[in-house]
Amino acid sequence: MTEGRTSQPRERHRGPVTLRRDSIPPSTADQRLLDSHLRGEWKTKDAWRALRILSEFVEGFDTLADLPPSVSVFGSARSKPDSPEYRLGEELGAALARANYAVITGGGPGVMEAANKGAADAGGLSVGLGIELPFEQGLNEWVDLGIDFRYFFARKTMFVKYAQAFVVLPGGFGTLDELFEAVTLVQTKKVTRFPVVLMGTSYWQGLVDWLRDTMQADGKIGPEDLGLLYLTDDVDEAVQYIVDAGSEEIEVASARRTAREASG
């Protein structure tokens, strides 16, 4: 997930359009859509924005439809190449590629770059789903297949639709947003249950403890909800967990198909 940088970008990508220097507008498409201060534009421009939104979904669906089994990796854009989470992301990307998964990230720097780099170096498919932000730097150089989105919600749909699992490395608000959206979709059965792995026990353990000792203890979530998260520091363990979960899904689907054929 992309998270904040304060330096002025060299360029901004807005869908297929590249903007540089004085051509970069002061706001993003998401902001113009959602900001209540721009209420006066709603009647005159939102109908046209609906077509643009539709085009992002069509572009995403068409571009990603033939992806092999994939894993979405989330983490901070602020992580430096010498940080532990960057090295972890690179190792994870390589391990996923060796397990025949494509690696999907937000396409930015930091942990995202690390996962894309690891996948590309290991000979796997490295995918980046970028987003128009005031501080963005464009897709990192390790992305083989990239799409730039204007709207967060269109981009987030692609992260979920084309992934067999999520792996979440240390990150900030954006990473938490994607983590909890994924867990909510699984919890409410909006998507078939699939693995959500938290990597970095020292970083995530406090959050997991709070979920158990506060949310679960107060009845806001159940023990089965906490079980949706798998916490580890071990790259091989994380990948094996994802592989095993995929095998279980195949077995369940096969059993259901057999039962339908026997009854019909």
PDB file of C-alpha atoms in Angstrom:
ATOM      1  CA  MET A   1       0.000   0.000   0.000  1.00  0.00           C
ATOM      2  CA  THR A   2       1.252   3.498  -0.729  1.00  0.00           C
ATOM      3  CA  GLU A   3       1.812   5.741   2.252  1.00  0.00           C
ATOM      4  CA  GLY A   4       2.847   9.327   2.588  1.00  0.00           C
ATOM      5  CA  ARG A   5       5.823  11.124   1.171  1.00  0.00           C
ATOM      6  CA  THR A   6       6.088  14.856   1.389  1.00  0.00           C
ATOM      7  CA  SER A   7       8.443  15.638  -1.502  1.00  0.00           C
ATOM      8  CA  GLN A   8       7.021  17.031  -4.735  1.00  0.00           C
ATOM      9  CA  PRO A   9       6.736  14.260  -7.334  1.00  0.00           C
ATOM     10  CA  ARG A  10       8.624  14.416 -10.618  1.00  0.00           C
ATOM     11  CA  GLU A  11       5.525  13.243 -12.412  1.00  0.00           C
ATOM     12  CA  ARG A  12       2.013  11.978 -11.797  1.00  0.00           C
ATOM     13  CA  HIS A  13       0.203   9.215 -13.631  1.00  0.00           C
ATOM     14  CA  ARG A  14      -3.544   9.668 -14.014  1.00  0.00           C
ATOM     15  CA  GLY A  15      -4.823   6.573 -15.734  1.00  0.00           C
ATOM     16  CA  PRO A  16      -3.080   6.487 -19.122  1.00  0.00           C
ATOM     17  CA  VAL A  17      -2.068  10.170 -18.816  1.00  0.00           C
ATOM     18  CA  THR A  18       1.357  11.283 -17.550  1.00  0.00           C
ATOM     19  CA  LEU A  19       1.630  14.760 -16.036  1.00  0.00           C
ATOM     20  CA  ARG A  20       4.870  16.578 -15.189  1.00  0.00           C
ATOM     21  CA  ARG A  21       5.919  19.826 -13.499  1.00  0.00           C
ATOM     22  CA  ASP A  22       3.310  22.622 -13.772  1.00  0.00           C
ATOM     23  CA  SER A  23       0.803  20.305 -15.450  1.00  0.00           C
ATOM     24  CA  ILE A  24       0.343  18.376 -12.190  1.00  0.00           C
ATOM     25  CA  PRO A  25      -3.018  19.476 -10.695  1.00  0.00           C
ATOM     26  CA  PRO A  26      -3.281  20.343  -6.975  1.00  0.00           C
ATOM     27  CA  SER A  27      -5.843  17.575  -6.292  1.00  0.00           C
ATOM     28  CA  THR A  28      -6.494  13.973  -7.286  1.00  0.00           C
ATOM     29  CA  ALA A  29      -9.489  12.355  -8.997  1.00  0.00           C
ATOM     30  CA  ASP A  30     -10.443  10.629  -5.723  1.00  0.00           C
ATOM     31  CA  GLN A  31     -10.409  13.936  -3.875  1.00  0.00           C
ATOM     32  CA  ARG A  32     -12.545  15.661  -6.485  1.00  0.00           C
ATOM     33  CA  LEU A  33     -15.051  12.796  -6.344  1.00  0.00           C
ATOM     34  CA  LEU A  34     -15.306  12.550  -2.543  1.00  0.00           C
ATOM     35  CA  ASP A  35     -14.582  16.029  -1.197  1.00  0.00           C
ATOM     36  CA  SER A  36     -17.802  17.675   0.058  1.00  0.00           C
ATOM     37  CA  HIS A  37     -16.255  21.111  -0.554  1.00  0.00           C
ATOM     38  CA  LEU A  38     -16.655  20.407  -4.272  1.00  0.00           C
ATOM     39  CA  ARG A  39     -20.383  19.795  -3.915  1.00  0.00           C
ATOM     40  CA  GLY A  40     -21.131  22.304  -6.654  1.00  0.00           C
ATOM     41  CA  GLU A  41     -19.600  19.963  -9.221  1.00  0.00           C
ATOM     42  CA  TRP A  42     -21.710  16.939  -8.311  1.00  0.00           C
ATOM     43  CA  LYS A  43     -24.595  17.657 -10.699  1.00  0.00           C
ATOM     44  CA  THR A  44     -22.407  18.698 -13.608  1.00  0.00           C
ATOM     45  CA  LYS A  45     -19.495  16.269 -13.450  1.00  0.00           C
ATOM     46  CA  ASP A  46     -20.380  13.115 -11.494  1.00  0.00           C
ATOM     47  CA  ALA A  47     -22.229  11.483 -14.405  1.00  0.00           C
ATOM     48  CA  TRP A  48     -19.076  11.756 -16.521  1.00  0.00           C
ATOM     49  CA  ARG A  49     -16.982  10.510 -13.604  1.00  0.00           C
ATOM     50  CA  ALA A  50     -19.166   7.387 -13.513  1.00  0.00           C
ATOM     51  CA  LEU A  51     -18.003   6.543 -17.043  1.00  0.00           C
ATOM     52  CA  ARG A  52     -14.386   7.075 -16.040  1.00  0.00           C
ATOM     53  CA  ILE A  53     -14.862   4.818 -13.025  1.00  0.00           C
ATOM     54  CA  LEU A  54     -16.409   2.164 -15.248  1.00  0.00           C
ATOM     55  CA  SER A  55     -13.447   2.405 -17.601  1.00  0.00           C
ATOM     56  CA  GLU A  56     -11.049   1.690 -14.723  1.00  0.00           C
ATOM     57  CA  PHE A  57     -12.910  -1.475 -13.837  1.00  0.00           C
ATOM     58  CA  VAL A  58     -12.983  -2.574 -17.486  1.00  0.00           C
ATOM     59  CA  GLU A  59      -9.250  -1.885 -17.877  1.00  0.00           C
ATOM     60  CA  GLY A  60      -8.425  -3.751 -14.682  1.00  0.00           C
ATOM     61  CA  PHE A  61     -10.607  -6.756 -15.472  1.00  0.00           C
ATOM     62  CA  ASP A  62      -9.311  -6.997 -19.044  1.00  0.00           C
ATOM     63  CA  THR A  63      -5.633  -6.627 -18.092  1.00  0.00           C
ATOM     64  CA  LEU A  64      -5.622  -8.995 -15.115  1.00  0.00           C
ATOM     65  CA  ALA A  65      -8.049 -11.666 -16.303  1.00  0.00           C
ATOM     66  CA  ASP A  66      -5.295 -14.056 -17.418  1.00  0.00           C
ATOM     67  CA  LEU A  67      -3.103 -13.774 -14.331  1.00  0.00           C
ATOM     68  CA  PRO A  68      -1.845 -17.050 -12.877  1.00  0.00           C
ATOM     69  CA  PRO A  69      -2.585 -17.740  -9.189  1.00  0.00           C
ATOM     70  CA  SER A  70      -1.497 -14.589  -7.378  1.00  0.00           C
ATOM     71  CA  VAL A  71      -0.804 -13.204  -3.915  1.00  0.00           C
ATOM     72  CA  SER A  72      -1.307  -9.563  -2.950  1.00  0.00           C
ATOM     73  CA  VAL A  73       1.469  -8.171  -0.754  1.00  0.00           C
ATOM     74  CA  PHE A  74       0.875  -5.011   1.282  1.00  0.00           C
ATOM     75  CA  GLY A  75       3.325  -2.871   3.245  1.00  0.00           C
ATOM     76  CA  SER A  76       4.762   0.571   3.740  1.00  0.00           C
ATOM     77  CA  ALA A  77       6.053   2.814   0.969  1.00  0.00           C
ATOM     78  CA  ARG A  78       8.385   4.422   3.515  1.00  0.00           C
ATOM     79  CA  SER A  79      10.563   1.386   4.220  1.00  0.00           C
ATOM     80  CA  LYS A  80      14.178   1.855   3.163  1.00  0.00           C
ATOM     81  CA  PRO A  81      16.183  -0.754   1.228  1.00  0.00           C
ATOM     82  CA  ASP A  82      18.302  -1.490   4.308  1.00  0.00           C
ATOM     83  CA  SER A  83      15.290  -2.030   6.601  1.00  0.00           C
ATOM     84  CA  PRO A  84      14.325  -5.482   7.898  1.00  0.00           C
ATOM     85  CA  GLU A  85      10.868  -5.322   6.288  1.00  0.00           C
ATOM     86  CA  TYR A  86      12.353  -4.447   2.882  1.00  0.00           C
ATOM     87  CA  ARG A  87      14.608  -7.507   3.035  1.00  0.00           C
ATOM     88  CA  LEU A  88      11.650  -9.583   4.239  1.00  0.00           C
ATOM     89  CA  GLY A  89       9.525  -8.342   1.347  1.00  0.00           C
ATOM     90  CA  GLU A  90      12.226  -9.226  -1.155  1.00  0.00           C
ATOM     91  CA  GLU A  91      12.593 -12.733   0.283  1.00  0.00           C
ATOM     92  CA  LEU A  92       8.817 -13.170   0.278  1.00  0.00           C
ATOM     93  CA  GLY A  93       8.445 -12.068  -3.334  1.00  0.00           C
ATOM     94  CA  ALA A  94      11.108 -14.535  -4.434  1.00  0.00           C
ATOM     95  CA  ALA A  95       9.592 -17.398  -2.436  1.00  0.00           C
ATOM     96  CA  LEU A  96       6.122 -16.744  -3.848  1.00  0.00           C
ATOM     97  CA  ALA A  97       7.524 -16.697  -7.384  1.00  0.00           C
ATOM     98  CA  ARG A  98       9.279 -20.034  -6.789  1.00  0.00           C
ATOM     99  CA  ALA A  99       5.929 -21.405  -5.606  1.00  0.00           C
ATOM    100  CA  ASN A 100       4.447 -20.308  -8.976  1.00  0.00           C
ATOM    101  CA  TYR A 101       2.478 -17.322  -7.682  1.00  0.00           C
ATOM    102  CA  ALA A 102       2.411 -13.929  -9.330  1.00  0.00           C
ATOM    103  CA  VAL A 103       3.052 -11.115  -6.840  1.00  0.00           C
ATOM    104  CA  ILE A 104       0.661  -8.155  -6.779  1.00  0.00           C
ATOM    105  CA  THR A 105       1.579  -4.953  -4.927  1.00  0.00           C
ATOM    106  CA  GLY A 106       0.583  -1.309  -4.975  1.00  0.00           C
ATOM    107  CA  GLY A 107       3.502  -0.754  -7.331  1.00  0.00           C
ATOM    108  CA  GLY A 108       5.181   1.903  -5.212  1.00  0.00           C
ATOM    109  CA  PRO A 109       8.472   2.094  -3.320  1.00  0.00           C
ATOM    110  CA  GLY A 110       9.398   0.514   0.019  1.00  0.00           C
ATOM    111  CA  VAL A 111       7.970  -2.909   0.823  1.00  0.00           C
ATOM    112  CA  MET A 112       6.026  -2.937  -2.431  1.00  0.00           C
ATOM    113  CA  GLU A 113       9.191  -2.451  -4.447  1.00  0.00           C
ATOM    114  CA  ALA A 114      10.915  -5.143  -2.395  1.00  0.00           C
ATOM    115  CA  ALA A 115       8.220  -7.747  -3.117  1.00  0.00           C
ATOM    116  CA  ASN A 116       8.159  -6.843  -6.810  1.00  0.00           C
ATOM    117  CA  LYS A 117      11.957  -7.025  -6.970  1.00  0.00           C
ATOM    118  CA  GLY A 118      12.075 -10.410  -5.268  1.00  0.00           C
ATOM    119  CA  ALA A 119       9.461 -11.825  -7.628  1.00  0.00           C
ATOM    120  CA  ALA A 120      11.114 -10.404 -10.742  1.00  0.00           C
ATOM    121  CA  ASP A 121      14.592 -11.609  -9.743  1.00  0.00           C
ATOM    122  CA  ALA A 122      13.207 -15.107  -9.130  1.00  0.00           C
ATOM    123  CA  GLY A 123      11.653 -15.217 -12.591  1.00  0.00           C
ATOM    124  CA  GLY A 124       8.047 -14.690 -11.466  1.00  0.00           C
ATOM    125  CA  LEU A 125       5.408 -12.268 -12.699  1.00  0.00           C
ATOM    126  CA  SER A 126       5.591  -8.957 -10.840  1.00  0.00           C
ATOM    127  CA  VAL A 127       2.378  -6.880 -10.897  1.00  0.00           C
ATOM    128  CA  GLY A 128       1.901  -3.299  -9.691  1.00  0.00           C
ATOM    129  CA  LEU A 129      -1.441  -1.541  -9.188  1.00  0.00           C
ATOM    130  CA  GLY A 130      -0.542   2.128  -8.834  1.00  0.00           C
ATOM    131  CA  ILE A 131      -2.696   4.981  -7.589  1.00  0.00           C
ATOM    132  CA  GLU A 132      -2.814   8.703  -8.309  1.00  0.00           C
ATOM    133  CA  LEU A 133      -1.535  10.462  -5.179  1.00  0.00           C
ATOM    134  CA  PRO A 134      -0.112  13.960  -4.586  1.00  0.00           C
ATOM    135  CA  PHE A 135       3.213  12.439  -3.480  1.00  0.00           C
ATOM    136  CA  GLU A 136       3.452   9.418  -5.774  1.00  0.00           C
ATOM    137  CA  GLN A 137       6.639   8.594  -7.664  1.00  0.00           C
ATOM    138  CA  GLY A 138       5.118   6.240 -10.242  1.00  0.00           C
ATOM    139  CA  LEU A 139       5.448   2.473 -10.514  1.00  0.00           C
ATOM    140  CA  ASN A 140       8.703   0.976  -9.308  1.00  0.00           C
ATOM    141  CA  GLU A 141      11.148  -0.404 -11.864  1.00  0.00           C
ATOM    142  CA  TRP A 142      10.515  -4.039 -10.899  1.00  0.00           C
ATOM    143  CA  VAL A 143       6.899  -4.092 -12.073  1.00  0.00           C
ATOM    144  CA  ASP A 144       6.393  -6.233 -15.189  1.00  0.00           C
ATOM    145  CA  LEU A 145       2.659  -5.596 -15.534  1.00  0.00           C
ATOM    146  CA  GLY A 146       1.341  -2.312 -14.189  1.00  0.00           C
ATOM    147  CA  ILE A 147      -1.921  -0.374 -14.115  1.00  0.00           C
ATOM    148  CA  ASP A 148      -2.331   3.172 -12.812  1.00  0.00           C
ATOM    149  CA  PHE A 149      -5.676   3.867 -11.131  1.00  0.00           C
ATOM    150  CA  ARG A 150      -7.391   7.136 -10.326  1.00  0.00           C
ATOM    151  CA  TYR A 151      -9.755   5.662  -7.739  1.00  0.00           C
ATOM    152  CA  PHE A 152      -8.840   3.712  -4.632  1.00  0.00           C
ATOM    153  CA  PHE A 153     -12.007   1.593  -4.679  1.00  0.00           C
ATOM    154  CA  ALA A 154     -11.399   0.351  -8.230  1.00  0.00           C
ATOM    155  CA  ARG A 155      -7.816  -0.526  -7.356  1.00  0.00           C
ATOM    156  CA  LYS A 156      -8.788  -2.279  -4.119  1.00  0.00           C
ATOM    157  CA  THR A 157     -11.258  -4.463  -6.028  1.00  0.00           C
ATOM    158  CA  MET A 158      -8.381  -5.719  -8.190  1.00  0.00           C
ATOM    159  CA  PHE A 159      -6.267  -6.578  -5.133  1.00  0.00           C
ATOM    160  CA  VAL A 160      -9.060  -8.826  -3.859  1.00  0.00           C
ATOM    161  CA  LYS A 161     -10.466 -10.235  -7.095  1.00  0.00           C
ATOM    162  CA  TYR A 162      -7.191 -11.577  -8.452  1.00  0.00           C
ATOM    163  CA  ALA A 163      -5.504 -12.812  -5.252  1.00  0.00           C
ATOM    164  CA  GLN A 164      -5.530 -16.251  -3.666  1.00  0.00           C
ATOM    165  CA  ALA A 165      -4.041 -14.812  -0.460  1.00  0.00           C
ATOM    166  CA  PHE A 166      -2.925 -11.590   1.226  1.00  0.00           C
ATOM    167  CA  VAL A 167       0.409 -11.098   2.960  1.00  0.00           C
ATOM    168  CA  VAL A 168       0.695  -7.966   5.093  1.00  0.00           C
ATOM    169  CA  LEU A 169       4.104  -6.621   6.084  1.00  0.00           C
ATOM    170  CA  PRO A 170       4.745  -3.648   8.406  1.00  0.00           C
ATOM    171  CA  GLY A 171       2.998  -0.528   7.187  1.00  0.00           C
ATOM    172  CA  GLY A 172       0.855   2.443   8.122  1.00  0.00           C
ATOM    173  CA  PHE A 173      -2.748   3.575   7.687  1.00  0.00           C
ATOM    174  CA  GLY A 174      -3.009   2.391   4.088  1.00  0.00           C
ATOM    175  CA  THR A 175      -1.726  -1.058   4.985  1.00  0.00           C
ATOM    176  CA  LEU A 176      -4.192  -1.276   7.888  1.00  0.00           C
ATOM    177  CA  ASP A 177      -7.017  -0.199   5.580  1.00  0.00           C
ATOM    178  CA  GLU A 178      -6.265  -2.999   3.150  1.00  0.00           C
ATOM    179  CA  LEU A 179      -5.735  -5.532   5.938  1.00  0.00           C
ATOM    180  CA  PHE A 180      -9.062  -4.882   7.628  1.00  0.00           C
ATOM    181  CA  GLU A 181     -10.993  -4.610   4.381  1.00  0.00           C
ATOM    182  CA  ALA A 182      -9.668  -8.046   3.419  1.00  0.00           C
ATOM    183  CA  VAL A 183     -10.510  -9.562   6.813  1.00  0.00           C
ATOM    184  CA  THR A 184     -13.992  -7.993   6.739  1.00  0.00           C
ATOM    185  CA  LEU A 185     -14.705  -9.443   3.295  1.00  0.00           C
ATOM    186  CA  VAL A 186     -13.665 -12.892   4.500  1.00  0.00           C
ATOM    187  CA  GLN A 187     -15.541 -12.571   7.811  1.00  0.00           C
ATOM    188  CA  THR A 188     -18.772 -11.551   6.085  1.00  0.00           C
ATOM    189  CA  LYS A 189     -18.290 -14.211   3.388  1.00  0.00           C
ATOM    190  CA  LYS A 190     -18.220 -11.659   0.593  1.00  0.00           C
ATOM    191  CA  VAL A 191     -15.210 -13.575  -0.657  1.00  0.00           C
ATOM    192  CA  THR A 192     -14.287 -17.233  -0.262  1.00  0.00           C
ATOM    193  CA  ARG A 193     -12.104 -17.666   2.783  1.00  0.00           C
ATOM    194  CA  PHE A 194      -8.454 -17.349   1.894  1.00  0.00           C
ATOM    195  CA  PRO A 195      -5.266 -16.806   3.920  1.00  0.00           C
ATOM    196  CA  VAL A 196      -4.416 -13.435   5.450  1.00  0.00           C
ATOM    197  CA  VAL A 197      -0.825 -13.587   6.685  1.00  0.00           C
ATOM    198  CA  LEU A 198       0.777 -10.987   8.968  1.00  0.00           C
ATOM    199  CA  MET A 199       4.551 -11.025   8.618  1.00  0.00           C
ATOM    200  CA  GLY A 200       6.626  -9.395  11.341  1.00  0.00           C
ATOM    201  CA  THR A 201       5.598 -10.651  14.776  1.00  0.00           C
ATOM    202  CA  SER A 202       7.299  -7.846  16.691  1.00  0.00           C
ATOM    203  CA  TYR A 203       5.366  -5.295  14.599  1.00  0.00           C
ATOM    204  CA  TRP A 204       1.939  -6.964  14.571  1.00  0.00           C
ATOM    205  CA  GLN A 205       1.828  -8.768  17.930  1.00  0.00           C
ATOM    206  CA  GLY A 206       0.524  -5.697  19.778  1.00  0.00           C
ATOM    207  CA  LEU A 207      -2.364  -5.374  17.320  1.00  0.00           C
ATOM    208  CA  VAL A 208      -3.210  -9.076  17.595  1.00  0.00           C
ATOM    209  CA  ASP A 209      -3.098  -8.842  21.409  1.00  0.00           C
ATOM    210  CA  TRP A 210      -5.475  -5.856  21.333  1.00  0.00           C
ATOM    211  CA  LEU A 211      -7.869  -7.649  19.014  1.00  0.00           C
ATOM    212  CA  ARG A 212      -7.957 -10.601  21.415  1.00  0.00           C
ATOM    213  CA  ASP A 213      -7.840  -8.812  24.788  1.00  0.00           C
ATOM    214  CA  THR A 214     -10.131  -5.895  23.905  1.00  0.00           C
ATOM    215  CA  MET A 215     -12.313  -6.599  20.874  1.00  0.00           C
ATOM    216  CA  GLN A 216     -12.796 -10.319  21.420  1.00  0.00           C
ATOM    217  CA  ALA A 217     -13.015  -9.990  25.203  1.00  0.00           C
ATOM    218  CA  ASP A 218     -15.769  -7.394  24.748  1.00  0.00           C
ATOM    219  CA  GLY A 219     -17.675  -9.611  22.338  1.00  0.00           C
ATOM    220  CA  LYS A 220     -17.113  -7.442  19.284  1.00  0.00           C
ATOM    221  CA  ILE A 221     -15.460 -10.303  17.392  1.00  0.00           C
ATOM    222  CA  GLY A 222     -15.384 -14.054  17.994  1.00  0.00           C
ATOM    223  CA  PRO A 223     -12.473 -16.472  18.371  1.00  0.00           C
ATOM    224  CA  GLU A 224     -13.062 -17.646  14.812  1.00  0.00           C
ATOM    225  CA  ASP A 225     -12.573 -14.089  13.564  1.00  0.00           C
ATOM    226  CA  LEU A 226      -9.167 -13.812  15.200  1.00  0.00           C
ATOM    227  CA  GLY A 227      -8.337 -17.106  13.541  1.00  0.00           C
ATOM    228  CA  LEU A 228      -8.549 -15.385  10.146  1.00  0.00           C
ATOM    229  CA  LEU A 229      -5.079 -13.918  10.789  1.00  0.00           C
ATOM    230  CA  TYR A 230      -1.904 -15.998  10.576  1.00  0.00           C
ATOM    231  CA  LEU A 231       1.125 -14.419  12.248  1.00  0.00           C
ATOM    232  CA  THR A 232       4.682 -15.459  11.366  1.00  0.00           C
ATOM    233  CA  ASP A 233       8.237 -14.259  10.685  1.00  0.00           C
ATOM    234  CA  ASP A 234       9.143 -17.212   8.508  1.00  0.00           C
ATOM    235  CA  VAL A 235       8.854 -16.720   4.738  1.00  0.00           C
ATOM    236  CA  ASP A 236       8.770 -20.449   3.952  1.00  0.00           C
ATOM    237  CA  GLU A 237       6.093 -20.994   6.604  1.00  0.00           C
ATOM    238  CA  ALA A 238       3.974 -18.185   5.162  1.00  0.00           C
ATOM    239  CA  VAL A 239       4.207 -19.542   1.617  1.00  0.00           C
ATOM    240  CA  GLN A 240       3.454 -23.107   2.746  1.00  0.00           C
ATOM    241  CA  TYR A 241       0.393 -21.844   4.626  1.00  0.00           C
ATOM    242  CA  ILE A 242      -0.855 -20.242   1.416  1.00  0.00           C
ATOM    243  CA  VAL A 243      -0.126 -23.356  -0.662  1.00  0.00           C
ATOM    244  CA  ASP A 244      -1.876 -25.632   1.853  1.00  0.00           C
ATOM    245  CA  ALA A 245      -4.923 -23.347   1.976  1.00  0.00           C
ATOM    246  CA  GLY A 246      -5.154 -23.459  -1.815  1.00  0.00           C
ATOM    247  CA  SER A 247      -5.009 -27.245  -1.796  1.00  0.00           C
ATOM    248  CA  GLU A 248      -7.788 -27.388   0.782  1.00  0.00           C
ATOM    249  CA  GLU A 249      -9.974 -25.098  -1.347  1.00  0.00           C
ATOM    250  CA  ILE A 250      -9.442 -27.364  -4.364  1.00  0.00           C
ATOM    251  CA  GLU A 251     -10.372 -30.443  -2.331  1.00  0.00           C
ATOM    252  CA  VAL A 252     -13.514 -28.763  -0.977  1.00  0.00           C
ATOM    253  CA  ALA A 253     -14.570 -27.602  -4.441  1.00  0.00           C
ATOM    254  CA  SER A 254     -13.959 -31.081  -5.863  1.00  0.00           C
ATOM    255  CA  ALA A 255     -16.023 -32.708  -3.096  1.00  0.00           C
ATOM    256  CA  ARG A 256     -18.889 -30.283  -3.690  1.00  0.00           C
ATOM    257  CA  ARG A 257     -18.812 -30.961  -7.447  1.00  0.00           C
ATOM    258  CA  THR A 258     -18.834 -34.701  -6.839  1.00  0.00           C
ATOM    259  CA  ALA A 259     -21.800 -34.369  -4.462  1.00  0.00           C
ATOM    260  CA  ARG A 260     -23.748 -32.310  -7.008  1.00  0.00           C
ATOM    261  CA  GLU A 261     -23.090 -34.824  -9.756  1.00  0.00           C
ATOM    262  CA  ALA A 262     -24.155 -37.713  -7.511  1.00  0.00           C
ATOM    263  CA  SER A 263     -27.408 -36.000  -6.568  1.00  0.00           C
ATOM    264  CA  GLY A 264     -28.278 -34.796 -10.024  1.00  0.00           C
TER     265      GLY A 264
END
